[in-house]
């Protein structure tokens, strides 16, 4: 008698960032899954180090060969559309992939400031590898004492301004509001003190109204000479879900239930910055991406085992900000990600931030070597649930 082959499941992971890479590795707990990771770049991008790449103080890429477990197929391509009804994805190269499950982990990118004249034409970004490289090359062509303006007083703007100033650049940080809005008063004071020491000019409560090739015009009419303007105010999500006819929130994140399953299709599970569980997304961050990737993989594994998928359970501990290579600020937070008025600044915080950056890749590599080993803090809470439709039953 001929023995029938055991049917295999094909899971396509769209996006090879922190969430997607960890999810792909975690799926290897089962040997009957074929895993394909689709990513537009042949290297893994450490987004939390892109400000270092810009300032030429460190690299921001890693080889997928050191991060992905054996048997995971990497396709360097972009997904143009997800055809959910047919369970296939259409790639930019013209190729197609069919899937049994799809993990949607496309991440986020910098928001294009359409309402600010000249910003799209003349401002640089540090939100992705290509734009960070472009800024690095531009700065290399500018004199060392040429003024640089960073627009955006959030963590990305703070880290970028600090990194450049520590390298001797003349930097002005235009916050558009208060400095470090996600920080406590103590955390904000710690950051402001270091910025002053680095010589960064901080402009709070004033916004950029226009970007020129050599200047930034402020809302009050003042003109700041700027040989290079870096725009860090806000993030956006690629519109793949909307293009594919899947429902999203206002920013374009895929709407899911509490198991991270699309409210439109039970075969699609989301993770990372592009996921909006119950319309209440977690803060876009590396700290959230890894656990979301693990939980998305767990949802797929539970479905394959015929078990109910667990609901999202994730806690935060704080925010760690690098302020150059020699200084940092560690802002503590409640498990729901709201800051408490406690922060640590100095070399200790810088060492902790560097350990976090290294530890993030270490965790992905460990998951590749030992699938299922990744763990995360649980017990966090989020704002009240928004009303969204429940997902349809699994066929």
Coordinates of C-alpha atoms in Angstrom, one line a residue:
X1 CA 0.0 0.0 0.0
X2 CA 1.3 3.4 -0.9
X3 CA 1.6 5.7 2.1
X4 CA 0.0 9.1 1.5
X5 CA 2.3 12.1 1.9
X6 CA 1.5 14.3 4.9
X7 CA -0.1 17.6 3.7
X8 CA 2.1 20.6 4.2
X9 CA 1.1 24.2 5.1
X10 CA 2.6 27.2 3.3
X11 CA 2.9 30.4 5.3
X12 CA 4.0 33.6 3.5
X13 CA 5.4 36.3 5.8
X14 CA 5.2 39.7 4.1
X15 CA 7.9 41.9 5.6
X16 CA 11.3 41.0 7.0
X17 CA 11.6 43.5 9.9
X18 CA 11.6 42.8 13.6
X19 CA 8.1 41.3 13.6
X20 CA 8.2 39.4 10.4
X21 CA 11.6 37.8 10.9
X22 CA 10.8 36.7 14.4
X23 CA 7.4 35.3 13.3
X24 CA 9.0 33.3 10.5
X25 CA 11.5 31.8 12.9
X26 CA 8.8 30.9 15.4
X27 CA 6.7 29.1 12.9
X28 CA 9.5 26.5 12.6
X29 CA 8.2 24.8 15.8
X30 CA 6.2 22.7 13.3
X31 CA 8.1 20.7 10.7
X32 CA 5.1 20.5 8.3
X33 CA 5.2 24.2 7.5
X34 CA 6.9 25.7 4.5
X35 CA 7.8 29.3 5.3
X36 CA 8.4 32.0 2.7
X37 CA 9.6 35.5 3.8
X38 CA 9.1 38.2 1.2
X39 CA 11.1 41.4 1.8
X40 CA 12.1 44.2 -0.6
X41 CA 15.7 44.2 0.5
X42 CA 18.3 41.4 0.7
X43 CA 19.5 42.6 4.2
X44 CA 17.7 43.0 7.5
X45 CA 17.5 46.7 8.5
X46 CA 18.0 47.7 12.1
X47 CA 15.7 50.7 12.1
X48 CA 16.7 51.6 15.7
X49 CA 20.2 52.2 14.4
X50 CA 19.4 54.3 11.3
X51 CA 20.4 57.5 13.0
X52 CA 23.8 56.0 13.6
X53 CA 24.1 55.2 9.9
X54 CA 23.3 58.8 9.1
X55 CA 26.0 60.1 11.4
X56 CA 28.5 57.4 10.4
X57 CA 28.8 56.1 13.9
X58 CA 27.6 52.5 13.1
X59 CA 26.0 50.1 10.6
X60 CA 22.3 49.5 10.5
X61 CA 22.0 46.2 8.5
X62 CA 22.4 42.5 9.2
X63 CA 22.7 39.5 7.0
X64 CA 19.5 37.4 6.8
X65 CA 21.8 34.3 6.7
X66 CA 22.6 35.0 10.4
X67 CA 19.0 35.6 11.4
X68 CA 16.7 33.1 9.6
X69 CA 16.4 29.5 10.6
X70 CA 17.1 26.7 8.3
X71 CA 14.4 26.0 5.6
X72 CA 13.0 29.5 5.5
X73 CA 12.9 30.7 1.9
X74 CA 13.7 34.4 1.4
X75 CA 12.4 36.1 -1.7
X76 CA 13.7 39.6 -2.3
X77 CA 10.7 41.3 -3.9
X78 CA 7.8 43.6 -3.0
X79 CA 4.2 42.6 -2.7
X80 CA 2.0 44.6 -5.0
X81 CA -1.3 43.1 -3.9
X82 CA -2.8 40.4 -1.7
X83 CA -5.6 38.4 -3.5
X84 CA -7.2 37.1 -0.3
X85 CA -10.1 35.2 -2.1
X86 CA -7.5 33.1 -4.0
X87 CA -4.9 33.0 -1.2
X88 CA -2.2 34.4 -3.3
X89 CA 0.1 37.4 -3.4
X90 CA 1.2 39.3 -6.5
X91 CA 4.8 40.4 -6.5
X92 CA 6.4 43.4 -8.2
X93 CA 8.5 41.1 -10.3
X94 CA 5.4 39.6 -11.8
X95 CA 5.7 36.3 -9.9
X96 CA 2.9 35.0 -7.7
X97 CA 2.8 33.0 -4.4
X98 CA 0.0 31.0 -3.0
X99 CA -0.4 30.6 0.7
X100 CA -2.5 28.8 3.3
X101 CA -1.8 31.6 5.9
X102 CA -0.2 35.0 5.5
X103 CA 1.5 37.0 8.2
X104 CA 1.2 40.7 7.4
X105 CA 4.3 42.5 8.8
X106 CA 5.1 45.2 6.4
X107 CA 6.1 47.7 9.1
X108 CA 6.0 51.5 8.7
X109 CA 7.9 54.3 7.1
X110 CA 8.2 58.1 7.4
X111 CA 5.1 60.2 6.8
X112 CA 5.3 62.5 3.7
X113 CA 4.4 66.0 4.9
X114 CA 2.1 67.0 2.1
X115 CA 0.9 70.1 3.8
X116 CA 4.3 71.6 4.2
X117 CA 5.5 73.2 0.9
X118 CA 9.0 71.9 -0.1
X119 CA 9.1 69.2 2.5
X120 CA 8.7 66.3 0.0
X121 CA 11.2 67.8 -2.4
X122 CA 14.0 69.0 0.0
X123 CA 13.6 67.2 3.3
X124 CA 15.5 64.0 4.2
X125 CA 14.2 61.1 6.2
X126 CA 15.7 58.5 8.5
X127 CA 12.7 56.1 8.5
X128 CA 14.1 53.6 6.1
X129 CA 17.5 52.4 4.8
X130 CA 17.5 54.1 1.4
X131 CA 16.5 57.5 2.7
X132 CA 19.0 57.2 5.6
X133 CA 21.8 56.4 3.1
X134 CA 20.7 59.4 1.0
X135 CA 21.0 61.7 4.0
X136 CA 24.4 60.2 4.9
X137 CA 25.8 61.0 1.5
X138 CA 24.3 64.5 1.5
X139 CA 25.9 65.3 4.9
X140 CA 29.2 64.0 3.6
X141 CA 29.0 66.6 0.8
X142 CA 28.2 69.5 3.3
X143 CA 30.9 71.4 5.2
X144 CA 31.3 70.1 8.8
X145 CA 30.0 73.5 10.2
X146 CA 27.0 73.7 7.9
X147 CA 23.7 74.1 9.8
X148 CA 21.4 71.1 10.0
X149 CA 17.7 71.2 11.0
X150 CA 15.8 68.3 12.4
X151 CA 12.0 68.6 12.3
X152 CA 10.2 66.6 14.9
X153 CA 10.6 66.5 18.7
X154 CA 9.8 62.8 19.1
X155 CA 12.3 60.1 19.9
X156 CA 13.5 59.7 16.3
X157 CA 14.2 63.5 16.1
X158 CA 15.9 63.6 19.4
X159 CA 18.2 60.6 18.6
X160 CA 19.0 62.0 15.2
X161 CA 19.8 65.5 16.5
X162 CA 21.9 64.1 19.3
X163 CA 23.9 61.8 17.1
X164 CA 24.7 64.5 14.5
X165 CA 25.6 67.1 17.2
X166 CA 27.9 64.7 19.0
X167 CA 29.8 64.4 15.6
X168 CA 30.2 68.2 15.6
X169 CA 27.3 69.2 13.5
X170 CA 25.4 72.5 14.2
X171 CA 21.9 71.2 14.8
X172 CA 18.6 72.9 15.5
X173 CA 15.7 70.7 16.6
X174 CA 12.3 72.1 15.6
X175 CA 9.8 70.3 17.8
X176 CA 6.4 71.6 16.6
X177 CA 5.2 71.1 20.2
X178 CA 6.9 70.0 23.4
X179 CA 10.1 68.1 23.4
X180 CA 9.7 64.4 23.9
X181 CA 5.9 64.4 24.2
X182 CA 5.9 60.7 25.2
X183 CA 8.3 61.3 28.1
X184 CA 7.6 62.3 31.7
X185 CA 8.8 65.7 33.0
X186 CA 11.9 64.1 34.5
X187 CA 12.7 62.2 31.3
X188 CA 12.2 65.4 29.3
X189 CA 14.5 67.3 31.6
X190 CA 17.2 64.6 31.2
X191 CA 17.0 64.8 27.4
X192 CA 16.9 68.6 27.3
X193 CA 20.0 68.8 29.5
X194 CA 22.0 66.6 27.2
X195 CA 20.8 68.4 24.1
X196 CA 22.0 71.7 25.6
X197 CA 25.4 70.2 26.4
X198 CA 25.7 69.0 22.8
X199 CA 24.9 72.5 21.6
X200 CA 21.5 71.5 19.9
X201 CA 19.2 74.5 19.6
X202 CA 15.7 73.3 20.7
X203 CA 12.7 75.2 19.4
X204 CA 9.5 74.1 21.2
X205 CA 6.0 75.1 20.3
X206 CA 6.9 76.3 16.9
X207 CA 6.4 74.3 13.7
X208 CA 8.0 74.3 10.2
X209 CA 5.7 75.8 7.6
X210 CA 8.0 75.5 4.6
X211 CA 11.2 73.7 3.6
X212 CA 13.6 75.3 1.1
X213 CA 16.7 73.7 -0.4
X214 CA 18.8 75.9 2.0
X215 CA 16.4 76.9 4.8
X216 CA 13.4 76.1 6.9
X217 CA 10.7 78.7 7.3
X218 CA 8.9 78.6 10.7
X219 CA 5.2 79.2 11.4
X220 CA 6.1 82.5 13.0
X221 CA 7.9 83.7 9.8
X222 CA 11.5 83.1 11.0
X223 CA 13.9 81.6 8.5
X224 CA 16.5 79.1 9.6
X225 CA 19.4 78.5 7.3
X226 CA 19.7 74.8 6.8
X227 CA 22.1 72.9 4.6
X228 CA 20.2 69.7 5.3
X229 CA 16.8 69.3 6.7
X230 CA 15.7 66.0 8.3
X231 CA 12.0 65.3 8.7
X232 CA 11.2 63.0 11.5
X233 CA 7.6 64.2 12.4
X234 CA 5.4 61.2 12.1
X235 CA 5.2 57.7 10.6
X236 CA 3.0 56.2 7.9
X237 CA 2.1 52.7 6.9
X238 CA 2.4 51.3 3.3
X239 CA -1.0 51.0 1.7
X240 CA -0.8 47.4 0.7
X241 CA -3.8 46.4 2.9
X242 CA -6.0 49.1 1.4
X243 CA -4.8 48.2 -2.2
X244 CA -5.8 44.7 -1.4
X245 CA -9.3 45.5 -0.3
X246 CA -8.7 44.8 3.3
X247 CA -10.1 47.1 6.0
X248 CA -7.7 49.4 7.8
X249 CA -7.7 52.2 10.3
X250 CA -7.2 55.8 9.3
X251 CA -3.4 55.4 9.1
X252 CA -3.6 52.3 6.9
X253 CA -2.9 49.7 9.6
X254 CA -4.7 46.4 9.0
X255 CA -7.7 46.0 11.3
X256 CA -7.6 42.8 13.3
X257 CA -9.3 41.2 16.3
X258 CA -7.5 40.5 19.5
X259 CA -5.8 37.4 18.1
X260 CA -4.2 39.6 15.4
X261 CA -6.4 38.0 12.8
X262 CA -7.7 40.2 10.0
X263 CA -11.4 41.1 10.5
X264 CA -11.9 40.4 6.7
X265 CA -10.0 37.1 6.3
X266 CA -9.1 34.4 9.0
X267 CA -6.1 33.3 6.9
X268 CA -4.4 36.7 7.3
X269 CA -2.7 37.5 10.6
X270 CA -0.9 40.9 11.3
X271 CA 2.1 41.9 13.4
X272 CA 4.2 44.9 14.1
X273 CA 3.6 48.6 13.1
X274 CA 1.0 47.7 10.5
X275 CA -1.4 45.9 12.8
X276 CA -4.4 47.6 14.5
X277 CA -5.9 45.0 16.9
X278 CA -9.5 46.1 17.7
X279 CA -8.6 49.5 16.3
X280 CA -6.2 50.1 19.2
X281 CA -2.7 49.7 17.9
X282 CA 0.4 49.5 20.1
X283 CA 3.0 52.2 19.8
X284 CA 5.1 51.8 16.7
X285 CA 8.4 50.5 18.2
X286 CA 10.8 47.7 18.2
X287 CA 9.7 46.9 21.7
X288 CA 6.2 46.1 20.4
X289 CA 7.2 44.5 17.1
X290 CA 9.0 41.4 18.5
X291 CA 6.2 40.3 20.8
X292 CA 3.6 41.0 18.1
X293 CA 5.5 38.8 15.7
X294 CA 5.7 36.0 18.2
X295 CA 2.0 36.3 18.9
X296 CA 1.0 36.3 15.3
X297 CA 3.0 33.1 14.7
X298 CA 1.3 31.6 17.8
X299 CA -2.1 32.4 16.3
X300 CA -1.2 30.5 13.1
X301 CA 0.3 27.6 15.0
X302 CA -2.8 27.4 17.2
X303 CA -5.1 27.3 14.2
X304 CA -3.1 24.5 12.6
X305 CA -3.3 22.6 15.9
X306 CA -7.0 23.1 16.0
X307 CA -6.8 25.1 19.2
X308 CA -8.3 28.5 20.0
X309 CA -5.8 31.3 19.4
X310 CA -4.7 33.4 22.4
X311 CA -5.7 37.0 22.6
X312 CA -3.1 39.7 22.5
X313 CA -1.2 40.1 25.8
X314 CA 1.7 42.5 25.9
X315 CA 3.3 44.9 28.4
X316 CA 5.7 47.7 28.1
X317 CA 8.5 48.7 30.4
X318 CA 9.6 52.1 29.1
X319 CA 11.6 53.9 26.4
X320 CA 15.4 54.0 26.1
X321 CA 16.7 56.9 24.1
X322 CA 20.3 57.2 22.8
X323 CA 21.7 60.8 22.9
X324 CA 24.9 60.1 21.0
X325 CA 27.2 57.3 21.8
X326 CA 28.2 58.4 25.3
X327 CA 24.8 59.3 26.8
X328 CA 21.2 58.2 27.0
X329 CA 18.0 58.5 28.9
X330 CA 15.9 55.6 30.2
X331 CA 12.3 56.5 30.7
X332 CA 10.3 54.1 32.8
X333 CA 6.7 53.4 32.1
X334 CA 3.6 51.5 33.3
X335 CA 2.8 48.2 31.6
X336 CA 0.2 50.1 29.4
X337 CA 3.1 52.3 28.0
X338 CA 2.2 55.5 29.9
X339 CA 5.3 57.1 31.4
X340 CA 5.9 57.4 35.1
X341 CA 7.9 60.3 36.4
X342 CA 11.1 58.3 36.8
X343 CA 14.1 58.3 34.4
X344 CA 17.8 57.6 34.4
X345 CA 20.3 59.5 32.3
X346 CA 23.9 59.3 31.5
X347 CA 26.4 56.6 30.4
X348 CA 24.4 53.8 32.1
X349 CA 21.4 54.6 30.0
X350 CA 23.6 54.6 26.9
X351 CA 25.0 51.2 27.8
X352 CA 21.4 49.9 28.3
X353 CA 20.3 51.2 25.0
X354 CA 23.2 49.5 23.2
X355 CA 22.5 46.3 25.0
X356 CA 18.9 46.5 23.8
X357 CA 19.9 47.0 20.2
X358 CA 22.3 44.0 20.4
X359 CA 19.8 42.0 22.4
X360 CA 17.0 42.5 19.8
X361 CA 19.1 40.7 17.1
X362 CA 20.2 38.1 19.6
X363 CA 16.6 37.2 20.4
X364 CA 15.8 36.8 16.7
X365 CA 18.9 34.5 16.2
X366 CA 18.0 32.5 19.3
X367 CA 14.5 32.0 18.0
X368 CA 16.0 30.7 14.8
X369 CA 18.2 28.3 16.7
X370 CA 15.4 27.3 19.2
X371 CA 11.9 28.1 17.8
X372 CA 9.5 28.9 20.6
X373 CA 12.2 30.2 23.0
X374 CA 11.3 33.9 22.6
X375 CA 9.4 35.4 25.6
X376 CA 8.0 38.8 26.3
X377 CA 6.4 40.7 29.2
X378 CA 2.6 40.2 29.6
X379 CA -0.1 41.9 31.6
X380 CA -0.3 45.2 29.8
X381 CA -3.6 47.1 29.2
X382 CA -4.8 49.3 26.4
X383 CA -7.6 51.8 25.9
X384 CA -11.2 50.7 25.6
X385 CA -12.0 48.5 22.6
X386 CA -13.4 50.2 19.5
X387 CA -16.3 48.6 17.7
X388 CA -15.1 46.6 14.7
X389 CA -16.6 43.6 13.0
X390 CA -15.6 40.1 14.1
X391 CA -13.6 38.0 11.7
X392 CA -15.4 35.4 9.6
X393 CA -15.1 31.8 10.5
X394 CA -12.1 29.8 9.3
X395 CA -13.0 27.8 6.2

